[in-house]
mmCIF file of C-alpha atoms in Angstrom:
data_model
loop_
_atom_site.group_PDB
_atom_site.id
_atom_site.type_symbol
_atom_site.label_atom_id
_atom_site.label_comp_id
_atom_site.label_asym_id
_atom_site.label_seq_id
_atom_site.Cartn_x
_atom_site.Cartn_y
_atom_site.Cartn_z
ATOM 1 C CA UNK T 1 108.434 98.247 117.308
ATOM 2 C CA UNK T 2 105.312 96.403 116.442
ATOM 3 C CA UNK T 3 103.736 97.346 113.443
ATOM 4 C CA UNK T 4 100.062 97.639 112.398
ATOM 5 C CA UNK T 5 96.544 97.126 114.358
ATOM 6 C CA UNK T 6 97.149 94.797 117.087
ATOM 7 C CA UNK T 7 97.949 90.910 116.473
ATOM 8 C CA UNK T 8 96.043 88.183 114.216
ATOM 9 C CA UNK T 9 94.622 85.169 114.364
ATOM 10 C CA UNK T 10 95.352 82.171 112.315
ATOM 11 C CA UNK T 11 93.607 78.643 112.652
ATOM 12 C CA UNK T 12 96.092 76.216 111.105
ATOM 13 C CA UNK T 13 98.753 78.274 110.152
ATOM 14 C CA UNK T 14 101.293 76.164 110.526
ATOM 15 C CA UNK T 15 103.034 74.646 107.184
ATOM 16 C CA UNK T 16 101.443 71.938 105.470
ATOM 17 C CA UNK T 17 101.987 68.245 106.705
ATOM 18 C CA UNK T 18 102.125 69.716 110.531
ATOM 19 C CA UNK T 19 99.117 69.523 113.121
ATOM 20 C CA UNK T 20 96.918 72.878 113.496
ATOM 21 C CA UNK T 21 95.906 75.307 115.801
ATOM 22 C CA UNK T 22 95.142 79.027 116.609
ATOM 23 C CA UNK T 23 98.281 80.674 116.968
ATOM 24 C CA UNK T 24 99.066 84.869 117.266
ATOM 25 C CA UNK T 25 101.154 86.931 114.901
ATOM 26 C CA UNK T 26 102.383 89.856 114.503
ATOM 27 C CA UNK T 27 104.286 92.108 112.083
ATOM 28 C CA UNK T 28 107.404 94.176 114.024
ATOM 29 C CA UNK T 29 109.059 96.575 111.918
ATOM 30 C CA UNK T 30 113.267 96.224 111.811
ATOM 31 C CA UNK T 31 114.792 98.498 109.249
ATOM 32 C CA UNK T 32 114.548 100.646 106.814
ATOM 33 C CA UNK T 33 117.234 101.015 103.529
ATOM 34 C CA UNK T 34 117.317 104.387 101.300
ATOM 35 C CA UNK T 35 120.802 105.139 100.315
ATOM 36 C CA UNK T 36 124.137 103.975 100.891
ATOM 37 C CA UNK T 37 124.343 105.744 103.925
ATOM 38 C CA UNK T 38 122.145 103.142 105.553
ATOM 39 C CA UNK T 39 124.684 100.019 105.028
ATOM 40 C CA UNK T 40 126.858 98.398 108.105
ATOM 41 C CA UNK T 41 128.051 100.823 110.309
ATOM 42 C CA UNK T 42 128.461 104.633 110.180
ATOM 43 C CA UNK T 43 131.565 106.036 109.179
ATOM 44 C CA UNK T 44 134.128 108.123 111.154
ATOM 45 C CA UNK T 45 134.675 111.694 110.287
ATOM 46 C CA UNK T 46 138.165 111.011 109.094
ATOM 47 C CA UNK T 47 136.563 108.019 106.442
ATOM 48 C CA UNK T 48 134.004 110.879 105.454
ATOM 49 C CA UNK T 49 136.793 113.337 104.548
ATOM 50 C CA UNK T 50 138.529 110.810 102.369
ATOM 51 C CA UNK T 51 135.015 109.981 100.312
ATOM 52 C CA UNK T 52 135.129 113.487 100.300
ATOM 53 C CA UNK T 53 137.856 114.252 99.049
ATOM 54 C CA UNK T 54 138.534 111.267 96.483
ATOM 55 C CA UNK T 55 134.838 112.342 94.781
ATOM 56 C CA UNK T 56 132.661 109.359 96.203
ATOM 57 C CA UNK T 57 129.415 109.634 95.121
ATOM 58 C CA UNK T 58 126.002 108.277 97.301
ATOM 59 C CA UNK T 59 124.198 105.904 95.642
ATOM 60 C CA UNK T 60 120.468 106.331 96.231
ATOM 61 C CA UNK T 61 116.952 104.621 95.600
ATOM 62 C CA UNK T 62 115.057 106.662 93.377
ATOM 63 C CA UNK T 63 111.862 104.921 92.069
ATOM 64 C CA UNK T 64 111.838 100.892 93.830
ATOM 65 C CA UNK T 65 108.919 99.254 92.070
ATOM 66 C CA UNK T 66 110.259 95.393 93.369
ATOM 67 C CA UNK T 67 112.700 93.550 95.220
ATOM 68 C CA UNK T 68 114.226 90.192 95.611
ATOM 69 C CA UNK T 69 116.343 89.346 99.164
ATOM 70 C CA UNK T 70 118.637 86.365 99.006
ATOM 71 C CA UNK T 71 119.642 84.372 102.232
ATOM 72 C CA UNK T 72 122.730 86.267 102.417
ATOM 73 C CA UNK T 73 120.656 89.184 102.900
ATOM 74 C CA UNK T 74 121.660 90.786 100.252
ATOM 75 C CA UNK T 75 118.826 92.800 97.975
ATOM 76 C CA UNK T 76 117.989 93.144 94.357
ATOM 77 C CA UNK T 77 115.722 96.032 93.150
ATOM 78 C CA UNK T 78 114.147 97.165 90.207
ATOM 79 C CA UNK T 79 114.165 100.706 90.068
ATOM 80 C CA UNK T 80 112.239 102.903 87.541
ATOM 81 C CA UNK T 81 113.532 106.187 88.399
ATOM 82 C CA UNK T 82 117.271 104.668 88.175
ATOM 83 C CA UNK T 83 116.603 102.910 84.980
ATOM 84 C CA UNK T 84 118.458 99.864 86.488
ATOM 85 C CA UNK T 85 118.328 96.655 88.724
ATOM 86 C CA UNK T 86 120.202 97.927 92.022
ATOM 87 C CA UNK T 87 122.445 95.323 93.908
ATOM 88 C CA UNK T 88 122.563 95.921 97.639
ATOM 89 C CA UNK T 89 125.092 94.128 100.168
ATOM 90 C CA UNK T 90 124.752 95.381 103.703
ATOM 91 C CA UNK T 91 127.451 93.672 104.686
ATOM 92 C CA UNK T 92 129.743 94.485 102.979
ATOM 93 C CA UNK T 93 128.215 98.032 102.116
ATOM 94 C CA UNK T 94 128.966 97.738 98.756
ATOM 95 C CA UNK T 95 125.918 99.011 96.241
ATOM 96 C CA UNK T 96 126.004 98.501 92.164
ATOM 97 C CA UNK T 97 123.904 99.478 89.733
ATOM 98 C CA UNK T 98 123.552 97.258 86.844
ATOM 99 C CA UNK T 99 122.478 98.280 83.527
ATOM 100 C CA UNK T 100 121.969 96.460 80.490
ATOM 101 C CA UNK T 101 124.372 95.848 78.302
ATOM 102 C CA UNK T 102 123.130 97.613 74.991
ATOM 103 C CA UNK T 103 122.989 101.096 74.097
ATOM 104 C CA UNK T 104 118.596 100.920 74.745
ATOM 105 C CA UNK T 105 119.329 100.686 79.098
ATOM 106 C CA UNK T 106 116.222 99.831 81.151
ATOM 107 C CA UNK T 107 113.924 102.481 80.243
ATOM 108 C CA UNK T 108 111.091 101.013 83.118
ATOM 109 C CA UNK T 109 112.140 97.911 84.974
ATOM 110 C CA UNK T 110 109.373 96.456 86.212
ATOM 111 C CA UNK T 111 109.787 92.729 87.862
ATOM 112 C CA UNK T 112 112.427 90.742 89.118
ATOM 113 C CA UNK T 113 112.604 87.166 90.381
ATOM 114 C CA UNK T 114 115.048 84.862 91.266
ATOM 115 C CA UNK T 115 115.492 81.859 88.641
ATOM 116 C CA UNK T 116 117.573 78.523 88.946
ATOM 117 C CA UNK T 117 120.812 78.581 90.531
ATOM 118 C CA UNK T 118 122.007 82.458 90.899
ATOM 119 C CA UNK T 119 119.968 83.455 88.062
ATOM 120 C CA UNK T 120 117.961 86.693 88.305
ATOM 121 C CA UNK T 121 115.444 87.460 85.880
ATOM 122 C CA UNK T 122 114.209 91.613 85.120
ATOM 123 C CA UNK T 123 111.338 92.464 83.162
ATOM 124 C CA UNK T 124 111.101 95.765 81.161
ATOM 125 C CA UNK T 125 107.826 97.132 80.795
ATOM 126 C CA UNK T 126 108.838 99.691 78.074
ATOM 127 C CA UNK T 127 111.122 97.621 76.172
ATOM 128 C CA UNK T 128 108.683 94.791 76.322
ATOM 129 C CA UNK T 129 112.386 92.478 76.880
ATOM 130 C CA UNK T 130 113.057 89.759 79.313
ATOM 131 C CA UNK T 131 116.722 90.284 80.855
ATOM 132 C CA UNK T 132 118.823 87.439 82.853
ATOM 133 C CA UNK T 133 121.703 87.824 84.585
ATOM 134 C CA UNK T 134 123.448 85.364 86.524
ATOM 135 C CA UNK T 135 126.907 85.463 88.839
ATOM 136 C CA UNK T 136 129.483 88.072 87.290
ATOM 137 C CA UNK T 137 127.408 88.380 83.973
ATOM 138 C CA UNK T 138 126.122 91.603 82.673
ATOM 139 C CA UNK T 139 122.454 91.743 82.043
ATOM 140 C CA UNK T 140 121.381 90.746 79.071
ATOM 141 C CA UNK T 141 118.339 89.873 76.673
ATOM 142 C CA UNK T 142 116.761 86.780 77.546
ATOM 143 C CA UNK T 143 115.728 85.705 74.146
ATOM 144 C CA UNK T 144 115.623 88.636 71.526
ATOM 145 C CA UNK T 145 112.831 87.493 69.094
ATOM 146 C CA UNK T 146 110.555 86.694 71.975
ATOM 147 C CA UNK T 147 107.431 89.434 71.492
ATOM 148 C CA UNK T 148 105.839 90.583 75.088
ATOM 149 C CA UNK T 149 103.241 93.447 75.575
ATOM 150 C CA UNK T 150 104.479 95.472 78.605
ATOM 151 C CA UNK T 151 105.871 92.592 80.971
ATOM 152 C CA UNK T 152 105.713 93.738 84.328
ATOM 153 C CA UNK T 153 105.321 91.229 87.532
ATOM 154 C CA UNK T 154 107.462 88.154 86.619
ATOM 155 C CA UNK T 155 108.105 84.710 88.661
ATOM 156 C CA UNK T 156 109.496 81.253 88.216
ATOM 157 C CA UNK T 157 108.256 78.067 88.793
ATOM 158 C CA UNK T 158 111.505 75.737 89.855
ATOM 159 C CA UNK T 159 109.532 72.648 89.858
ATOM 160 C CA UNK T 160 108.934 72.879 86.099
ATOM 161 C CA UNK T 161 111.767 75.140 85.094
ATOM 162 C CA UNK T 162 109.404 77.852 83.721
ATOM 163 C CA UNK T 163 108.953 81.576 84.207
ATOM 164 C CA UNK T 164 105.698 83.677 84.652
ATOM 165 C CA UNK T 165 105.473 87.071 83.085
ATOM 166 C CA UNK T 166 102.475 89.266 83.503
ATOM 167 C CA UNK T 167 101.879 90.967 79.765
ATOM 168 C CA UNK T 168 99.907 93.379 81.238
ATOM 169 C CA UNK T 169 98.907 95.398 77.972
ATOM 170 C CA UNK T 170 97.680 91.807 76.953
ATOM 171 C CA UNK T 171 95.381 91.082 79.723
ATOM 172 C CA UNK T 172 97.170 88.030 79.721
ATOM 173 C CA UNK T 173 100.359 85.610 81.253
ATOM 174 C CA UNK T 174 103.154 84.058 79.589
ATOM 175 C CA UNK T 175 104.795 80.871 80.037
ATOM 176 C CA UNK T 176 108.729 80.629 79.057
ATOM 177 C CA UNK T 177 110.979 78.368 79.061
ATOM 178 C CA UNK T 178 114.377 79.135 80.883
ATOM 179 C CA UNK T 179 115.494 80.191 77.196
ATOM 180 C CA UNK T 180 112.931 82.856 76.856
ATOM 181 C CA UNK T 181 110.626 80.434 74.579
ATOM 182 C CA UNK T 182 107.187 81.016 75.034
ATOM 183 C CA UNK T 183 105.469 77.640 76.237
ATOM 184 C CA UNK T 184 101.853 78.501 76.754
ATOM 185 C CA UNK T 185 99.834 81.707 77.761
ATOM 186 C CA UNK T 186 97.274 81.854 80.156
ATOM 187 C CA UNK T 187 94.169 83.825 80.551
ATOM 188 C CA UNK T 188 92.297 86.848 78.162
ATOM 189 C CA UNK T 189 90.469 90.411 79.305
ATOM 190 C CA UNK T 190 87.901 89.766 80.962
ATOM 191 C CA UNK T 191 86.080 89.589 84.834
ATOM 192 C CA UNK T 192 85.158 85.886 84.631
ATOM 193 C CA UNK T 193 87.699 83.141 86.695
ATOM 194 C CA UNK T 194 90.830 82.781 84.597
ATOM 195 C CA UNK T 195 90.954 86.293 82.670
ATOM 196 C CA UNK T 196 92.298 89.443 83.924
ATOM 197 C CA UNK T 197 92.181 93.178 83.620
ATOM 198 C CA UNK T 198 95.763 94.313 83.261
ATOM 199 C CA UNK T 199 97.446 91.575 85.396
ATOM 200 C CA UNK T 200 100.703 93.099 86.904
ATOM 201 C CA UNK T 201 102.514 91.345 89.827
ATOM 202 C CA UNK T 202 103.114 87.861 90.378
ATOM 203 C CA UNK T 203 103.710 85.536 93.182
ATOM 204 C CA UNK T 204 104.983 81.943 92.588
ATOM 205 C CA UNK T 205 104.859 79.758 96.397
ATOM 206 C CA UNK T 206 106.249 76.787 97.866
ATOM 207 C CA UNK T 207 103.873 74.404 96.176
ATOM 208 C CA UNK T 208 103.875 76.064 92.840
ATOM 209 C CA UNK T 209 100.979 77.592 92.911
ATOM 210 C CA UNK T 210 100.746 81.205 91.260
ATOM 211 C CA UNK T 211 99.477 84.354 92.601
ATOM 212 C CA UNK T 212 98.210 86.846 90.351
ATOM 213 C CA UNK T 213 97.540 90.642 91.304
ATOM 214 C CA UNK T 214 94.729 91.206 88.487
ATOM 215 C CA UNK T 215 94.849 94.794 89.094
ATOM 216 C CA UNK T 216 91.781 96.334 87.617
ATOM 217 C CA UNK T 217 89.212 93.528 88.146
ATOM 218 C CA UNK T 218 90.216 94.550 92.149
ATOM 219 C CA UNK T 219 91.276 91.206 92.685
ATOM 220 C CA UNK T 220 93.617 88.105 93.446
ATOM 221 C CA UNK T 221 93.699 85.104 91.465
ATOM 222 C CA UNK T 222 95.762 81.751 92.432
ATOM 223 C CA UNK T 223 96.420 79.794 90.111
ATOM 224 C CA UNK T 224 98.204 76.020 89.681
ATOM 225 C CA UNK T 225 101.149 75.310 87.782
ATOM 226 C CA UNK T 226 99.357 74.226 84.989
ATOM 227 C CA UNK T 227 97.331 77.400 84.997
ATOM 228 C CA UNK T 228 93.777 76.621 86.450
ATOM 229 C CA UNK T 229 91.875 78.783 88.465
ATOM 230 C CA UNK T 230 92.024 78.091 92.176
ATOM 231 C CA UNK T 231 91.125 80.558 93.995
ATOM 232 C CA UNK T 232 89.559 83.908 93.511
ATOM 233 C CA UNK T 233 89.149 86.837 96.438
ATOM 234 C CA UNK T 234 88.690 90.779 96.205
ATOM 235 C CA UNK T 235 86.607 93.639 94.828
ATOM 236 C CA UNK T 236 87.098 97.099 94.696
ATOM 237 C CA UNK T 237 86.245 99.019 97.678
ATOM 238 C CA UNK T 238 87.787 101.607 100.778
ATOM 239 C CA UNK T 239 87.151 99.259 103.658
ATOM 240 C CA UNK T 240 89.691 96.713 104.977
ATOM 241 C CA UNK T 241 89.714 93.433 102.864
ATOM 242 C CA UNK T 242 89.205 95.521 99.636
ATOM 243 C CA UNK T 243 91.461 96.989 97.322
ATOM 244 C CA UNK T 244 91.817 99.972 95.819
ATOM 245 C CA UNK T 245 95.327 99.535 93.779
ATOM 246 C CA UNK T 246 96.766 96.456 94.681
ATOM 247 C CA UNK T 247 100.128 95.665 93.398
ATOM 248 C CA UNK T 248 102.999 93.636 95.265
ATOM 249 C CA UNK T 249 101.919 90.251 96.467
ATOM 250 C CA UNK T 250 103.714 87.296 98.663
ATOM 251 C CA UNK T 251 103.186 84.311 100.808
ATOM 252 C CA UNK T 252 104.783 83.460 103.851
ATOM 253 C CA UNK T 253 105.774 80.180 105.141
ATOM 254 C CA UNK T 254 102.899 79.950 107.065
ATOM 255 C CA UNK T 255 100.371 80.813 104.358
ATOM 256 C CA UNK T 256 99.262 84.375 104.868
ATOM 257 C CA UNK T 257 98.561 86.324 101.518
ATOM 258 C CA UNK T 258 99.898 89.744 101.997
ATOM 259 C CA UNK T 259 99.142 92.457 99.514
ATOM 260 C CA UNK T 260 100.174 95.853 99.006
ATOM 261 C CA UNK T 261 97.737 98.668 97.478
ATOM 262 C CA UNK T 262 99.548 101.839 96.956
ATOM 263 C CA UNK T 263 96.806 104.087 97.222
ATOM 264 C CA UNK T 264 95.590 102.794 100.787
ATOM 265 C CA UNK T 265 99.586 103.091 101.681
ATOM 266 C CA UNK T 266 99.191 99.471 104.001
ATOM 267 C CA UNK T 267 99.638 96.037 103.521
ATOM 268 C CA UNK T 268 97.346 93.576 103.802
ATOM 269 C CA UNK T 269 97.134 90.435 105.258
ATOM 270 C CA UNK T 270 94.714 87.143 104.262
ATOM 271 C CA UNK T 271 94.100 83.894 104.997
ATOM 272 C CA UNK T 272 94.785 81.034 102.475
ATOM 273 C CA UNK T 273 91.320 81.193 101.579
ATOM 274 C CA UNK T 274 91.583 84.910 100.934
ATOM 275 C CA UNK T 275 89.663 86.037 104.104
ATOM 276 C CA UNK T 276 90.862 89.290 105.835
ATOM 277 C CA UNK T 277 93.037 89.213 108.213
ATOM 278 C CA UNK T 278 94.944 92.607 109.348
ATOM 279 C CA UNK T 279 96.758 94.919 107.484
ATOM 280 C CA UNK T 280 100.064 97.180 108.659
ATOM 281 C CA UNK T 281 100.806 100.905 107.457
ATOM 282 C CA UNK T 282 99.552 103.670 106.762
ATOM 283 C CA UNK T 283 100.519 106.900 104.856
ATOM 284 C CA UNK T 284 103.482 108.878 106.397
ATOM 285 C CA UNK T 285 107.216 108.914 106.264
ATOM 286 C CA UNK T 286 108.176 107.372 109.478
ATOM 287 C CA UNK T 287 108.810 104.081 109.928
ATOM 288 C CA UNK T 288 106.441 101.527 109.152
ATOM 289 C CA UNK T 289 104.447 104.134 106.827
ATOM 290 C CA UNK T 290 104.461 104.222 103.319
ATOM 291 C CA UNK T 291 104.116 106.351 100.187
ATOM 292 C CA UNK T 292 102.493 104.211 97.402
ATOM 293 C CA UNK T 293 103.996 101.218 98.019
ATOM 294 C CA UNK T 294 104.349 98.759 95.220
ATOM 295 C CA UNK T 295 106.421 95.602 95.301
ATOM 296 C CA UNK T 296 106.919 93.370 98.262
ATOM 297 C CA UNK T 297 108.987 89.831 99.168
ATOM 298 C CA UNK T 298 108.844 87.569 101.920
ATOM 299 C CA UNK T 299 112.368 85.090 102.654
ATOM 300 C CA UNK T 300 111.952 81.864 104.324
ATOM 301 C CA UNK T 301 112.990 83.078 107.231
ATOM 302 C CA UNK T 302 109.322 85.233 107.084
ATOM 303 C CA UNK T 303 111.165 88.535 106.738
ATOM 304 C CA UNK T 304 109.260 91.506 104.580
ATOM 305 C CA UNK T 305 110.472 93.864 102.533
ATOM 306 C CA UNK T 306 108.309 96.359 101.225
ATOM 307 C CA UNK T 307 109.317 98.554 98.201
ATOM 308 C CA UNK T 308 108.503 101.881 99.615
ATOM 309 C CA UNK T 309 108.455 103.753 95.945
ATOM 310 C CA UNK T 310 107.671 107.577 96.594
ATOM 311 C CA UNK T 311 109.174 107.127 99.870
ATOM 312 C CA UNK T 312 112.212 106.174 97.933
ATOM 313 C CA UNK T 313 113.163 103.333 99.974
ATOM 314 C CA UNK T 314 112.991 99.865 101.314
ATOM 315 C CA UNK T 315 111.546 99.006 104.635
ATOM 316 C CA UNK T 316 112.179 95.867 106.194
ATOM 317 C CA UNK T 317 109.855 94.269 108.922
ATOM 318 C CA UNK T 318 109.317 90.203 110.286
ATOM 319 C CA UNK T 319 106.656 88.367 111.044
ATOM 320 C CA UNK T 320 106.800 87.387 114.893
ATOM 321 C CA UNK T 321 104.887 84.208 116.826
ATOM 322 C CA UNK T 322 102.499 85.304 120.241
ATOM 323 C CA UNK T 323 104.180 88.864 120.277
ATOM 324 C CA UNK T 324 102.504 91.507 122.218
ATOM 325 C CA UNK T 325 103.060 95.447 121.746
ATOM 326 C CA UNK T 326 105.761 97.378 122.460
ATOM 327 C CA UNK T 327 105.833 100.439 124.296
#
């Protein structure tokens, strides 16, 4: 099933260092994850009974607000209205919620990113705390007498070991070290290039660069690793190639910006140079429609997932080469 308003065009969209070209795409959706119940194959009445009967409880999304996929396929989401980072195997069906350690929880998780190795990194926007947790390892406090004003979007750069954090109550980004030490920050309140209007998710691609969803300035910013402006694209508006709440934001291997805005319930879709492309969704329940959407992540393999928050779910679509509609 082909999702959104027909196909798009893209002149040089292949990766860098390969020859351009005009080529079609197109965004099909595949799946769609809510609750345990979704995971591998369905089970026979008499495995039912026996959940049943031994007390098993479904584990459900409540509140996803962002995601991470690893190759395996395997998910990691932050969810709000579970107060805790869910771990999702569909292979093996097995879900866990994991909770920090200490008596305080995760009041509002807000970000999560992958780090070096098997790290994952979790923001709190309530406890203003950085959390890492890494193989078997419970989560735990990055670095407790690191101060943060309501992290929220949070990504790491692997070619200088450093992690992003959007301090959103700041109007500004941090700059740790992979021991929680802040390095630099970037940016102040403001609407010139370079300062933001409570920054919340972050995007960190393939050349380092960072995205920045500057939320109430109506805009993206892209950044380079060492924190200078860019790139700058958006305004507020209700017409396709504005925003109206943007939040989640990704690249895919091919270049295209996609960024969710919860209150227009789509994605959209931009050029490297932030030009409007397409966009896919709309408000609903079925599949491919969404329910203020919020966080969003792209694999190399140019799958989507789309945290579909009041929808309580994730939805799962991939980006497809010269693909024409479906009946």
């Amino acid at each position: 099933m082909l999702i959104g308003y027909g196909d798009f065009a893209m002149v040089g969209a292949q990766p860098p260092g390969e020859s351009g070209g005009t080529e079609l795409y197109a965004v099909r959706w595949i799946d769609q994850f809510a609750a345990s119940r979704d995971l591998g194959k369905a089970r026979s009445i008499g495995q039912r009974v026996l959940g049943f009967l031994l007390g098993e409880k479904e584990t459900c999304l409540v509140k996803p607000l962002a995601l991470l996929a690893g190759d395996s396929g395997r998910l990691w989401i932050a969810d709000q209205g579970a107060h805790a980072l869910m771990w999702v195997d569909p292979e093996t069906r097995q879900i866990k919620m994991l909770e920090a350690v200490d008596r305080q929880g995760l009041p509002s998780p807000a970000g999560v990113c992958f780090g070096a190795g098997n790290e994952i990194f979790l923001s709190d926007s309530r406890r203003n705390r950085i959390f890492r947790q890494q193989g078997a390892e419970a989560l735990r406090i990055l670095n407790d007498t690191l101060t943060l004003q309501q992290p929220t979007g949070i990504a790491y750069d692997p070619f200088n070991a450093q992690l992003w954090v959007a301090e959103t109550a700041a109007h500004r980004l941090a700059v740790l070290d992979r021991a929680g030490n802040r390095v630099h920050t970037v940016g102040r309140r403001g609407r010139a290039p370079g300062e933001f209007n409570f920054p919340t998710y972050l995007w960190i691609d393939r050349a380092g660069n960072v995205y920045v969803v500057d939320a109430m300035n109506f805009r993206v910013q892209i950044l380079s690793p060492a924190g200078e402006v860019l790139s700058v694209f958006g305004a507020s508006g209700d017409a396709s190639g504005y925003f109206a709440r943007p939040r989640g934001i990704a690249t895919d291997t091919l270049g295209h910006i996609y960024v969710v805005d919860g209150l227009f319930h789509t994605v959209q879709v931009f050029d490297r140079a932030g030009n409007f492309l397409t966009h896919f969704g709309k408000q609903g329940r079925g599949a491919g429609e969404f329910w203020l959407p919020a966080g969003i992540y792209i694999d190399a393999a140019n799958r989507i997932y789309v945290a579909d928050t009041y929808n309580s779910r994730i939805q799962m679509f991939q980006l497809v080469e010269g693909a024409e509609d479906e009946p």
